[in-house]
mmCIF file of C-alpha atoms in Angstrom:
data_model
loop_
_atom_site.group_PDB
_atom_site.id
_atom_site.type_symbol
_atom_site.label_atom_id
_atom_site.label_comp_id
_atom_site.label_asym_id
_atom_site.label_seq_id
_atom_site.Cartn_x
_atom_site.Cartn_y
_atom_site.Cartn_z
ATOM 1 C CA UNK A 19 16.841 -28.776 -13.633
ATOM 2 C CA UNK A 20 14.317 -26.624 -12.157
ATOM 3 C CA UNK A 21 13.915 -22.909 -13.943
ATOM 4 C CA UNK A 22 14.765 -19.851 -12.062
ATOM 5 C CA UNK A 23 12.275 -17.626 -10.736
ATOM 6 C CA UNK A 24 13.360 -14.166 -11.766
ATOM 7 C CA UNK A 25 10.304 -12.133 -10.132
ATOM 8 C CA UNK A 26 7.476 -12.503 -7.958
ATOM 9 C CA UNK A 27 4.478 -10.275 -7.019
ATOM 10 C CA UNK A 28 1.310 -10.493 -4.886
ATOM 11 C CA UNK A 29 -2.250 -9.528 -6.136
ATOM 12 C CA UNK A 30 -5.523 -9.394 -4.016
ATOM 13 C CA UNK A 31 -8.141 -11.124 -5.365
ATOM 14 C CA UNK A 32 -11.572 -11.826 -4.490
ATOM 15 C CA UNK A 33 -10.960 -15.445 -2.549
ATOM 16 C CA UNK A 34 -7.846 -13.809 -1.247
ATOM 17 C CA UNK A 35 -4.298 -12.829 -2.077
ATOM 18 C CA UNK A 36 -2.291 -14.680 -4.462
ATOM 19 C CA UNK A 37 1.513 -15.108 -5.154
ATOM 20 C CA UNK A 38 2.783 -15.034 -8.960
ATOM 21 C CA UNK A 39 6.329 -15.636 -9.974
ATOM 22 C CA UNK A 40 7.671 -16.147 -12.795
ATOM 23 C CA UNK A 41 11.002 -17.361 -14.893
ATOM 24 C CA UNK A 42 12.353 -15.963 -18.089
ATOM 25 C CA UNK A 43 9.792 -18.074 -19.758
ATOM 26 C CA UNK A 44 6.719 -17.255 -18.255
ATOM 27 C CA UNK A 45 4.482 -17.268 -15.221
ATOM 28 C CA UNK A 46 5.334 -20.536 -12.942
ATOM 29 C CA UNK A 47 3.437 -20.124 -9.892
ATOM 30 C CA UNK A 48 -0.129 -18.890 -9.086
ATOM 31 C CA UNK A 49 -0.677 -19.786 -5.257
ATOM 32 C CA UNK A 50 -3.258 -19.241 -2.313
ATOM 33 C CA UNK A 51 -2.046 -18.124 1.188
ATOM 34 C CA UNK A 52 -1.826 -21.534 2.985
ATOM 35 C CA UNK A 53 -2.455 -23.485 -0.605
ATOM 36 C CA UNK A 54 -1.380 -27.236 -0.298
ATOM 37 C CA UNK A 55 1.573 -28.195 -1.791
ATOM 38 C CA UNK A 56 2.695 -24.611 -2.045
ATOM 39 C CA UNK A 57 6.455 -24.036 -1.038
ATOM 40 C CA UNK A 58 6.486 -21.663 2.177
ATOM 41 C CA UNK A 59 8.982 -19.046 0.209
ATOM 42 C CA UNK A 60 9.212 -18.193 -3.370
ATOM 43 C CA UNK A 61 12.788 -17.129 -3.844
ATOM 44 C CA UNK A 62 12.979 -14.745 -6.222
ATOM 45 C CA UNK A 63 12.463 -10.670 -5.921
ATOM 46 C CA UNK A 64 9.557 -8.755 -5.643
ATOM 47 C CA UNK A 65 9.187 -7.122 -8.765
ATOM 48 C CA UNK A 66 5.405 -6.608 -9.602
ATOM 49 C CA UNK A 67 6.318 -4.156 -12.206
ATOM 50 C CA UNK A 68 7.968 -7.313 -14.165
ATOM 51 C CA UNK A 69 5.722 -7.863 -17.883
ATOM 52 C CA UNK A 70 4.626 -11.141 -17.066
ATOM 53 C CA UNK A 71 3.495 -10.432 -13.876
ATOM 54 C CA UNK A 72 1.618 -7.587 -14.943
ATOM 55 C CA UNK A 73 0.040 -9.441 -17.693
ATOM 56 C CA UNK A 74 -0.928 -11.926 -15.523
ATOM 57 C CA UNK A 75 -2.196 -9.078 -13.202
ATOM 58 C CA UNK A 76 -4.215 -7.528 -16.034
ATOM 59 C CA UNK A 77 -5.786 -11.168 -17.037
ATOM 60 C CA UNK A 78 -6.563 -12.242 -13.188
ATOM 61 C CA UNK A 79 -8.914 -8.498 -13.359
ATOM 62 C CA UNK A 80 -10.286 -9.517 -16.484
ATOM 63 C CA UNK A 81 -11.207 -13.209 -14.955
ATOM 64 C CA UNK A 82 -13.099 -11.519 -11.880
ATOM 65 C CA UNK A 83 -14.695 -9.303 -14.068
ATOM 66 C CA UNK A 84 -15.928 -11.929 -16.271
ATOM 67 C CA UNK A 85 -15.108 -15.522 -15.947
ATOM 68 C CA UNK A 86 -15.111 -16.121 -19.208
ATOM 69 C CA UNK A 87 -11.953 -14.085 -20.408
ATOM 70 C CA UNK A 88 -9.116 -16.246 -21.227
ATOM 71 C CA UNK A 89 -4.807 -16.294 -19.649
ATOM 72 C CA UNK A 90 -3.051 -15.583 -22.220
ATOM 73 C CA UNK A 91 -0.143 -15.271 -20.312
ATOM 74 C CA UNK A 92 3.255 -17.663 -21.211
ATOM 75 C CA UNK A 93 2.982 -20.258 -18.762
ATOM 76 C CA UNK A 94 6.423 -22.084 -17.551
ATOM 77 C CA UNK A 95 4.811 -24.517 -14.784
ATOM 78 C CA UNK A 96 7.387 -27.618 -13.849
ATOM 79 C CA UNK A 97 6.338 -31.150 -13.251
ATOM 80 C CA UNK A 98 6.732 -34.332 -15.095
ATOM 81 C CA UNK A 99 5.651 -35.568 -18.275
ATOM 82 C CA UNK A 100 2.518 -36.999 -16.644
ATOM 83 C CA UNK A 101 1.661 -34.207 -14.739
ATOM 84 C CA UNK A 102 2.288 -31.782 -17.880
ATOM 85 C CA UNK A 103 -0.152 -33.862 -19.789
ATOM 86 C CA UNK A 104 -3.188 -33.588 -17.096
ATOM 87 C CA UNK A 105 -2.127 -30.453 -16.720
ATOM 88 C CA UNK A 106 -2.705 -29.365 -20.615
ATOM 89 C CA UNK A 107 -6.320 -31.487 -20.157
ATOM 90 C CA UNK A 108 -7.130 -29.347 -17.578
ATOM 91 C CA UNK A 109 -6.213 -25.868 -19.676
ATOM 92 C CA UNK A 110 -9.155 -27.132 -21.931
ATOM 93 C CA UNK A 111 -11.887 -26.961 -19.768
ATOM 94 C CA UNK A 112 -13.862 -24.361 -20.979
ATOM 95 C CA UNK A 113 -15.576 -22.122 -17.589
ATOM 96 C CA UNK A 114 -18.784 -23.495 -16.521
ATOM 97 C CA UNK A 115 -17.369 -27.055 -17.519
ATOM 98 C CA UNK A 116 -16.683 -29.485 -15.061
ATOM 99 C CA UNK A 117 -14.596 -32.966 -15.431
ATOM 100 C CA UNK A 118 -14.775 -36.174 -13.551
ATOM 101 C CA UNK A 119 -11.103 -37.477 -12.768
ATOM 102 C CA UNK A 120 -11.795 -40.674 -14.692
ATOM 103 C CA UNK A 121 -12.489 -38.404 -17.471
ATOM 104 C CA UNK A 122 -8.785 -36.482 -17.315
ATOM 105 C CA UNK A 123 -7.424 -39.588 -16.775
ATOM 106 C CA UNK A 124 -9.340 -40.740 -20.303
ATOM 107 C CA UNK A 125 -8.072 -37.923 -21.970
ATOM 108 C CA UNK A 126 -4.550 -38.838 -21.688
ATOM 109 C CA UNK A 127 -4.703 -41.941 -22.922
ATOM 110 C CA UNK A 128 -4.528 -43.477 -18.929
ATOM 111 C CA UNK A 129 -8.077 -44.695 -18.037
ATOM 112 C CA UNK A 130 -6.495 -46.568 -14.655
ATOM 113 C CA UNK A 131 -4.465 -43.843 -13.826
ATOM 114 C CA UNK A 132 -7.446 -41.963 -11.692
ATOM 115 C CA UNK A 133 -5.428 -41.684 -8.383
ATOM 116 C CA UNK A 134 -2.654 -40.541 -10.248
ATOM 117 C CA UNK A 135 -4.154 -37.863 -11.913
ATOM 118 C CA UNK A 136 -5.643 -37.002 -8.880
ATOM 119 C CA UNK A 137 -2.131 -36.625 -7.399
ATOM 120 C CA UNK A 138 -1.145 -34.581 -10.319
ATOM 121 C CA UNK A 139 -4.098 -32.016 -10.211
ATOM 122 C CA UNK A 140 -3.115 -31.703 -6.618
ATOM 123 C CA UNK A 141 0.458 -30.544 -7.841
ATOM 124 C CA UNK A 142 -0.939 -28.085 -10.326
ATOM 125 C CA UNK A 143 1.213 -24.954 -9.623
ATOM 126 C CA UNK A 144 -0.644 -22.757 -11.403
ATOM 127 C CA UNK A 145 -3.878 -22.210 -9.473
ATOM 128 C CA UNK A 146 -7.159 -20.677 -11.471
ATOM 129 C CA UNK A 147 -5.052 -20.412 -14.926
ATOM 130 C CA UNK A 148 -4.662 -23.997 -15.059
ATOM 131 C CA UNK A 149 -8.306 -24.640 -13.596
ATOM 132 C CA UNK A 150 -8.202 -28.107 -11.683
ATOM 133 C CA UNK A 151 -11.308 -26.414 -9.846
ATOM 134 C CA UNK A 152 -12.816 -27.486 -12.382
ATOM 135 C CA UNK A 153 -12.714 -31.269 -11.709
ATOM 136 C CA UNK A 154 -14.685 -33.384 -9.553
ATOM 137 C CA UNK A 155 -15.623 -36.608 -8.345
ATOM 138 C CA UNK A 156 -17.647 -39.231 -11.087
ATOM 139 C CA UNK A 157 -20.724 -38.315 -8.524
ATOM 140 C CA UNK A 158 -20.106 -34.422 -8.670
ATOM 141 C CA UNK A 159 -18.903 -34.252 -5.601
ATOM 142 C CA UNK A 160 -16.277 -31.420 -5.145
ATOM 143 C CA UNK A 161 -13.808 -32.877 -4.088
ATOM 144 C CA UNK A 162 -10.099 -31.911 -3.139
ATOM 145 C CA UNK A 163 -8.927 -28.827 -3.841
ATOM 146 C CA UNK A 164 -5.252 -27.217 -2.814
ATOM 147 C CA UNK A 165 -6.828 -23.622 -1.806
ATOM 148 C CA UNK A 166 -9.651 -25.356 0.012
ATOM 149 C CA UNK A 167 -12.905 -26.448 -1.245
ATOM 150 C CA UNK A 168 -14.725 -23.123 -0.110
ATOM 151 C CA UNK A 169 -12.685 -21.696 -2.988
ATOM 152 C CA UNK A 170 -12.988 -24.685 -5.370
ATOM 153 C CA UNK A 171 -16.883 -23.926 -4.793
ATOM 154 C CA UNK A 172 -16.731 -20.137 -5.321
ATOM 155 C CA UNK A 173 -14.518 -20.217 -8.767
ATOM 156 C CA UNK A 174 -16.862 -22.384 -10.162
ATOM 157 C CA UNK A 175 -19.754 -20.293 -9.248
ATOM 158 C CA UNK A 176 -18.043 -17.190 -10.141
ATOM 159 C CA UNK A 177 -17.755 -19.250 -13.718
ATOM 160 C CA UNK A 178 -21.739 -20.519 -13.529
ATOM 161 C CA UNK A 179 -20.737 -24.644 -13.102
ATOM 162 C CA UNK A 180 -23.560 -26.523 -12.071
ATOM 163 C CA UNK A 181 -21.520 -28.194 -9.151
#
């Protein structure tokens, strides 16, 4: 059973708006206008006064500010038990790091499981917090990215990667 989104808000950003909503246990959805993957409606009311959205408000101007400040903010994304577990790989990626999808795939214990992993990072609903800009092809290569690569490639110079 899927969690109910209480509250949603828009902030503006520097790589343009993004949607936050969250459920009674914490922020569930960070999304791109026209992300992949993203639902077309959140359903739940705009209430950008909500404390979790405002946190997350707070932590998204201390990000742009300087890329190294850390969310802090209770996450609540859903997915399965496979995509929870790239998911938490990907929350420890420090900024400036980058990962190869073999390498996530590694880390949980699934060295064959590249594609799927791949699938998963697609998934991730919590864009920038959980930073799956952060991983890349085992050349480098940027590759994929649900708010576009022109994005992908502006977070992680905003962070200093060497991508």
């Amino acid at each position: 059973m899927t969690p109910l989104l209480i509250a949603q808000s828009r902030i503006d950003s520097p790589l343009g708006p993004l949607t936050l909503a969250a459920t009674a246990q914490g922020l569930a959805l960070v999304w791109f206008d026209a992300q992949a993957h993203r639902t077309p409606t959140v359903d739940a009311p705009e209430q950008p006064d909500h404390p979790l959205l405002q946190q997350a408000a707070r932590e998204f101007s201390a990000y742009w500010a300087d890329a190294r400040s850390a969310f802090a903010v209770p996450l609540a994304p859903q997915g399965t038990p496979f995509q929870q577990a790239v998911w938490q790989v990907l929350r420890g990626i420090a900024p400036g790091t980058l990962l190869s999808y073999g390498e996530v795939a590694r880390r949980i214990g699934k060295p064959a499981a590249v594609r799927a992993v791949g699938a998963a990072i697609g998934r991730n609903p919590l864009s920038i917090i959980v930073p799956c800009h952060r991983v890349v092809g085992s050349n480098g290569a940027l590759t994929g990215y649900a708010g576009g690569l022109p994005r992908k490639q502006a977070l992680l110079q905003h962070e200093g990667a060497a991508a």
